[in-house]
XYZ file of C-alpha atoms in Angstrom:
196
model
C 1.019 21.336 -7.047
C -2.081 20.193 -8.926
C -2.229 21.160 -12.602
C -5.531 22.565 -13.844
C -7.147 22.404 -17.277
C -9.907 24.957 -17.861
C -12.227 23.998 -20.705
C -14.003 27.214 -21.578
C -17.131 27.374 -23.730
C -19.062 30.554 -24.482
C -20.651 31.043 -27.927
C -20.942 34.806 -27.359
C -17.768 35.396 -25.407
C -17.143 38.795 -27.009
C -20.455 39.999 -25.544
C -19.874 38.646 -22.036
C -18.497 41.370 -19.780
C -18.322 38.947 -16.854
C -16.506 36.126 -18.610
C -14.050 38.455 -20.326
C -13.174 39.788 -16.888
C -12.844 36.300 -15.375
C -10.730 34.939 -18.240
C -8.398 37.947 -18.248
C -7.339 37.012 -14.716
C -6.111 33.589 -15.844
C -3.421 34.722 -18.263
C -0.558 34.823 -15.792
C -1.459 31.849 -13.608
C 1.212 29.141 -13.497
C 0.051 25.548 -13.701
C -3.259 26.509 -15.333
C -4.032 25.709 -18.990
C -6.861 27.733 -20.528
C -8.506 26.066 -23.519
C -11.228 27.985 -25.390
C -13.362 25.387 -27.185
C -15.214 27.854 -29.435
C -11.926 29.400 -30.531
C -10.344 25.986 -31.177
C -13.349 24.360 -32.835
C -15.600 26.951 -34.506
C -16.728 24.191 -36.895
C -17.478 21.798 -33.978
C -14.927 19.249 -35.307
C -13.228 18.317 -32.049
C -9.747 16.769 -32.153
C -10.450 13.906 -29.773
C -6.856 12.625 -29.549
C -5.585 16.104 -28.681
C -8.267 16.546 -26.030
C -7.395 13.208 -24.441
C -3.726 14.190 -24.313
C -4.654 17.458 -22.606
C -6.708 15.605 -20.024
C -3.874 13.173 -19.346
C -1.517 16.077 -18.589
C -3.681 17.646 -15.867
C -4.965 16.731 -12.407
C -8.082 18.896 -12.293
C -10.640 19.531 -15.042
C -12.749 22.710 -14.941
C -15.834 23.091 -17.137
C -16.136 26.898 -17.305
C -19.290 28.099 -19.062
C -22.415 30.199 -18.702
C -25.495 28.316 -17.551
C -27.461 28.127 -20.805
C -31.018 26.884 -20.359
C -29.894 25.164 -17.148
C -27.034 23.351 -18.853
C -23.882 24.118 -20.856
C -23.436 25.555 -24.362
C -23.705 22.979 -27.181
C -19.984 22.717 -27.979
C -19.181 21.716 -24.412
C -21.887 19.051 -24.556
C -20.366 17.823 -27.813
C -16.938 17.737 -26.159
C -18.374 15.547 -23.371
C -20.168 13.304 -25.867
C -17.132 12.755 -28.085
C -14.072 12.903 -25.837
C -15.280 10.871 -22.850
C -15.358 7.629 -24.784
C -16.450 4.198 -23.654
C -13.543 2.038 -22.509
C -11.370 5.163 -22.223
C -13.171 7.399 -19.729
C -15.674 4.826 -18.474
C -16.686 1.222 -19.039
C -14.801 -1.967 -18.111
C -11.469 -0.670 -19.492
C -12.110 3.037 -18.991
C -9.629 4.186 -16.366
C -7.993 7.186 -18.081
C -9.492 9.747 -15.690
C -9.232 7.709 -12.513
C -8.572 9.903 -9.425
C -8.731 13.197 -11.320
C -10.873 16.030 -9.940
C -13.583 17.896 -11.786
C -15.851 20.902 -11.226
C -18.005 23.490 -12.988
C -17.305 27.209 -13.001
C -20.477 28.886 -14.158
C -21.926 32.320 -14.666
C -25.634 33.085 -14.444
C -27.685 36.171 -15.115
C -29.982 35.261 -12.237
C -28.912 35.773 -8.640
C -28.290 32.978 -6.136
C -31.628 33.778 -4.466
C -33.470 32.775 -7.662
C -31.888 29.310 -7.653
C -33.706 27.650 -4.768
C -37.084 26.059 -3.999
C -38.591 29.481 -3.280
C -36.967 31.197 -6.255
C -38.261 31.445 -9.820
C -35.877 28.705 -11.014
C -37.171 26.302 -8.303
C -33.917 24.325 -8.048
C -30.425 25.091 -6.828
C -27.451 25.405 -9.158
C -26.093 22.180 -7.672
C -29.294 20.384 -8.666
C -29.062 21.693 -12.232
C -25.444 20.469 -12.366
C -26.284 16.870 -11.412
C -25.660 15.550 -14.971
C -22.090 16.894 -14.753
C -21.655 15.373 -11.310
C -22.823 11.982 -12.544
C -20.642 12.240 -15.661
C -17.616 12.850 -13.445
C -18.513 9.914 -11.213
C -19.064 7.574 -14.148
C -15.597 8.554 -15.371
C -14.057 7.814 -11.946
C -13.385 11.481 -11.178
C -14.089 13.205 -7.897
C -16.683 15.940 -8.492
C -16.058 19.108 -6.486
C -18.599 21.815 -5.590
C -19.034 24.449 -8.307
C -17.666 27.961 -8.280
C -20.292 30.464 -9.424
C -20.590 34.081 -10.444
C -24.299 34.858 -10.269
C -26.481 37.872 -10.928
C -23.970 38.976 -13.551
C -26.179 41.737 -14.980
C -26.272 43.464 -11.611
C -22.555 43.327 -10.754
C -20.696 46.612 -10.479
C -17.144 46.856 -11.799
C -15.856 46.605 -8.236
C -17.942 43.486 -7.532
C -16.796 41.914 -10.780
C -13.171 42.566 -9.890
C -13.788 40.963 -6.503
C -15.347 37.862 -8.136
C -12.484 37.586 -10.599
C -9.932 37.752 -7.799
C -11.931 35.137 -5.890
C -11.806 32.871 -8.970
C -8.011 33.138 -9.059
C -7.794 32.445 -5.323
C -10.053 29.406 -5.748
C -7.785 28.004 -8.479
C -4.680 28.592 -6.337
C -6.446 26.875 -3.442
C -7.225 23.837 -5.629
C -3.611 23.692 -6.782
C -2.580 23.265 -3.144
C -5.447 21.338 -1.545
C -8.170 19.206 -3.108
C -9.035 17.127 -0.092
C -12.724 16.496 0.641
C -12.125 17.784 4.176
C -11.207 21.212 2.796
C -14.638 21.468 1.152
C -16.748 19.769 3.775
C -20.287 21.175 4.076
C -19.626 23.512 1.192
C -22.372 23.798 -1.459
C -20.205 26.063 -3.596
C -16.488 26.693 -3.570
C -17.338 30.376 -3.173
C -18.256 29.525 0.416
C -14.949 28.064 1.605
C -13.297 30.138 4.293
C -10.050 30.548 2.321
C -11.869 32.759 -0.187
C -13.727 34.931 2.286
Protein backbone atom coordinates (compact mmCIF):
# COMPACT_ATOMS: atom_id res chain seq x y z
CA UNK A 1 0.00 0.00 0.00
CA UNK A 2 1.34 3.43 -0.95
CA UNK A 3 1.88 5.85 1.94
CA UNK A 4 0.62 9.39 1.42
CA UNK A 5 1.88 12.69 2.83
CA UNK A 6 -0.60 15.56 2.61
CA UNK A 7 1.06 18.97 2.87
CA UNK A 8 -1.77 21.32 3.71
CA UNK A 9 -1.51 25.10 3.44
CA UNK A 10 -4.38 27.50 4.08
CA UNK A 11 -3.70 30.87 5.77
CA UNK A 12 -7.39 31.26 6.67
CA UNK A 13 -8.25 27.66 7.40
CA UNK A 14 -10.63 28.56 10.23
CA UNK A 15 -12.76 30.49 7.71
CA UNK A 16 -12.81 27.77 5.05
CA UNK A 17 -15.98 25.70 5.34
CA UNK A 18 -14.89 23.51 2.42
CA UNK A 19 -11.39 22.73 3.63
CA UNK A 20 -12.50 22.10 7.20
CA UNK A 21 -14.93 19.55 5.81
CA UNK A 22 -12.30 17.93 3.57
CA UNK A 23 -9.65 17.76 6.31
CA UNK A 24 -12.06 16.31 8.87
CA UNK A 25 -12.44 13.25 6.63
CA UNK A 26 -8.71 12.49 6.81
CA UNK A 27 -8.43 11.93 10.55
CA UNK A 28 -9.09 8.21 10.53
CA UNK A 29 -7.36 7.24 7.29
CA UNK A 30 -4.56 4.69 7.73
CA UNK A 31 -1.37 5.26 5.78
CA UNK A 32 -2.07 8.99 5.36
CA UNK A 33 -0.03 11.66 7.17
CA UNK A 34 -1.66 15.09 7.38
CA UNK A 35 0.79 17.94 7.87
CA UNK A 36 -0.60 21.47 8.33
CA UNK A 37 2.17 23.88 7.32
CA UNK A 38 0.54 27.01 8.79
CA UNK A 39 0.02 25.25 12.11
CA UNK A 40 3.60 23.92 12.16
CA UNK A 41 5.31 27.08 10.92
CA UNK A 42 3.29 30.20 11.79
CA UNK A 43 6.58 32.15 11.73
CA UNK A 44 7.51 30.70 8.28
CA UNK A 45 10.71 29.12 9.73
CA UNK A 46 10.52 25.72 8.06
CA UNK A 47 12.45 22.81 9.58
CA UNK A 48 14.03 21.58 6.37
CA UNK A 49 15.61 18.42 7.83
CA UNK A 50 12.28 17.36 9.33
CA UNK A 51 10.47 17.98 6.05
CA UNK A 52 13.01 15.91 4.13
CA UNK A 53 12.58 13.04 6.59
CA UNK A 54 8.81 13.20 6.12
CA UNK A 55 9.20 13.06 2.36
CA UNK A 56 11.55 10.09 2.60
CA UNK A 57 8.94 8.15 4.59
CA UNK A 58 6.15 8.47 2.01
CA UNK A 59 5.45 7.32 -1.55
CA UNK A 60 3.00 10.02 -2.62
CA UNK A 61 3.14 13.77 -1.94
CA UNK A 62 -0.08 15.80 -2.01
CA UNK A 63 0.00 19.61 -2.13
CA UNK A 64 -3.44 20.45 -0.69
CA UNK A 65 -4.29 24.15 -0.84
CA UNK A 66 -6.78 26.71 -2.12
CA UNK A 67 -5.94 28.23 -5.48
CA UNK A 68 -4.77 31.69 -4.42
CA UNK A 69 -4.30 34.09 -7.32
CA UNK A 70 -3.83 31.07 -9.60
CA UNK A 71 -1.12 29.57 -7.42
CA UNK A 72 -0.60 28.34 -3.85
CA UNK A 73 -0.48 30.25 -0.54
CA UNK A 74 2.92 31.79 0.28
CA UNK A 75 3.99 29.27 2.93
CA UNK A 76 3.62 26.39 0.50
CA UNK A 77 5.73 28.27 -2.04
CA UNK A 78 8.33 28.83 0.67
CA UNK A 79 8.24 25.11 1.49
CA UNK A 80 8.94 24.32 -2.18
CA UNK A 81 11.71 26.92 -2.36
CA UNK A 82 13.50 25.75 0.78
CA UNK A 83 12.91 22.00 1.06
CA UNK A 84 13.43 20.93 -2.56
CA UNK A 85 17.12 21.71 -2.51
CA UNK A 86 19.65 21.46 -5.30
CA UNK A 87 21.58 18.18 -5.24
CA UNK A 88 18.92 16.70 -2.94
CA UNK A 89 15.66 16.95 -4.88
CA UNK A 90 17.17 17.86 -8.25
CA UNK A 91 20.53 18.52 -9.86
CA UNK A 92 23.33 16.05 -10.66
CA UNK A 93 23.15 14.39 -7.21
CA UNK A 94 19.49 15.09 -6.49
CA UNK A 95 17.77 11.72 -6.43
CA UNK A 96 15.93 11.83 -3.07
CA UNK A 97 12.46 11.94 -4.64
CA UNK A 98 13.11 9.59 -7.53
CA UNK A 99 10.01 7.53 -8.46
CA UNK A 100 7.72 9.21 -5.92
CA UNK A 101 4.31 10.47 -7.05
CA UNK A 102 2.95 13.97 -6.61
CA UNK A 103 -0.32 15.84 -7.17
CA UNK A 104 -2.28 18.93 -6.18
CA UNK A 105 -5.57 18.87 -4.30
CA UNK A 106 -7.08 22.30 -4.70
CA UNK A 107 -10.21 24.21 -3.85
CA UNK A 108 -11.51 27.13 -5.89
CA UNK A 109 -14.34 29.56 -5.41
CA UNK A 110 -14.95 29.57 -9.16
CA UNK A 111 -16.67 26.66 -10.86
CA UNK A 112 -15.02 24.32 -13.36
CA UNK A 113 -16.86 26.09 -16.20
CA UNK A 114 -14.96 29.31 -15.42
CA UNK A 115 -11.59 27.59 -15.85
CA UNK A 116 -11.45 27.11 -19.61
CA UNK A 117 -10.77 29.14 -22.77
CA UNK A 118 -14.38 30.36 -22.83
CA UNK A 119 -14.56 31.05 -19.09
CA UNK A 120 -13.57 34.22 -17.24
CA UNK A 121 -10.28 32.67 -16.07
CA UNK A 122 -9.33 31.78 -19.69
CA UNK A 123 -7.18 28.78 -18.72
CA UNK A 124 -7.87 25.38 -17.23
CA UNK A 125 -6.83 24.44 -13.70
CA UNK A 126 -4.28 22.05 -15.22
CA UNK A 127 -2.71 24.95 -17.11
CA UNK A 128 -2.48 27.05 -13.94
CA UNK A 129 -0.81 24.08 -12.19
CA UNK A 130 1.98 23.71 -14.77
CA UNK A 131 4.66 25.15 -12.41
CA UNK A 132 3.84 22.36 -9.93
CA UNK A 133 3.95 19.77 -12.70
CA UNK A 134 7.35 20.98 -13.85
CA UNK A 135 8.63 21.13 -10.26
CA UNK A 136 7.63 17.49 -9.80
CA UNK A 137 9.31 16.50 -13.06
CA UNK A 138 12.51 18.36 -12.23
CA UNK A 139 12.58 16.45 -8.94
CA UNK A 140 12.13 13.11 -10.74
CA UNK A 141 8.58 12.60 -9.44
CA UNK A 142 5.64 11.45 -11.50
CA UNK A 143 3.02 14.23 -11.54
CA UNK A 144 -0.56 12.96 -11.34
CA UNK A 145 -3.72 14.81 -12.41
CA UNK A 146 -5.12 17.11 -9.72
CA UNK A 147 -8.14 16.47 -7.55
CA UNK A 148 -10.34 19.57 -7.31
CA UNK A 149 -13.28 20.88 -5.35
CA UNK A 150 -14.57 23.83 -7.35
CA UNK A 151 -17.36 26.36 -6.99
CA UNK A 152 -16.99 26.06 -3.23
CA UNK A 153 -19.25 29.02 -2.44
CA UNK A 154 -22.15 27.33 -4.19
CA UNK A 155 -21.84 23.85 -2.66
CA UNK A 156 -24.68 22.64 -0.47
CA UNK A 157 -23.90 20.63 2.65
CA UNK A 158 -24.88 17.46 0.80
CA UNK A 159 -22.61 18.30 -2.15
CA UNK A 160 -19.75 19.10 0.20
CA UNK A 161 -20.19 15.77 1.96
CA UNK A 162 -20.13 14.05 -1.42
CA UNK A 163 -16.89 15.85 -2.40
CA UNK A 164 -15.28 14.99 0.92
CA UNK A 165 -16.17 11.32 0.51
CA UNK A 166 -14.81 11.44 -3.04
CA UNK A 167 -11.53 12.86 -1.68
CA UNK A 168 -11.21 9.93 0.72
CA UNK A 169 -12.01 7.46 -2.06
CA UNK A 170 -9.39 9.11 -4.28
CA UNK A 171 -6.73 8.73 -1.57
CA UNK A 172 -7.67 5.07 -1.02
CA UNK A 173 -7.48 4.54 -4.77
CA UNK A 174 -3.97 6.05 -4.88
CA UNK A 175 -2.89 3.84 -1.99
CA UNK A 176 -3.78 0.81 -4.12
CA UNK A 177 -3.04 1.89 -7.70
CA UNK A 178 -0.87 4.70 -9.03
CA UNK A 179 -0.27 3.33 -12.49
CA UNK A 180 -0.50 5.75 -15.43
CA UNK A 181 -2.96 3.35 -17.07
CA UNK A 182 -5.42 3.89 -14.21
CA UNK A 183 -5.49 7.63 -14.97
CA UNK A 184 -5.26 7.53 -18.73
CA UNK A 185 -7.14 10.35 -20.48
CA UNK A 186 -8.06 11.84 -17.14
CA UNK A 187 -7.66 15.63 -16.77
CA UNK A 188 -8.59 15.47 -13.10
CA UNK A 189 -8.66 12.58 -10.68
CA UNK A 190 -12.29 13.51 -10.02
CA UNK A 191 -13.04 12.00 -13.42
CA UNK A 192 -11.71 8.48 -12.89
CA UNK A 193 -14.42 5.85 -13.00
CA UNK A 194 -13.57 4.48 -9.53
CA UNK A 195 -14.86 7.71 -7.96
CA UNK A 196 -18.06 8.01 -9.95
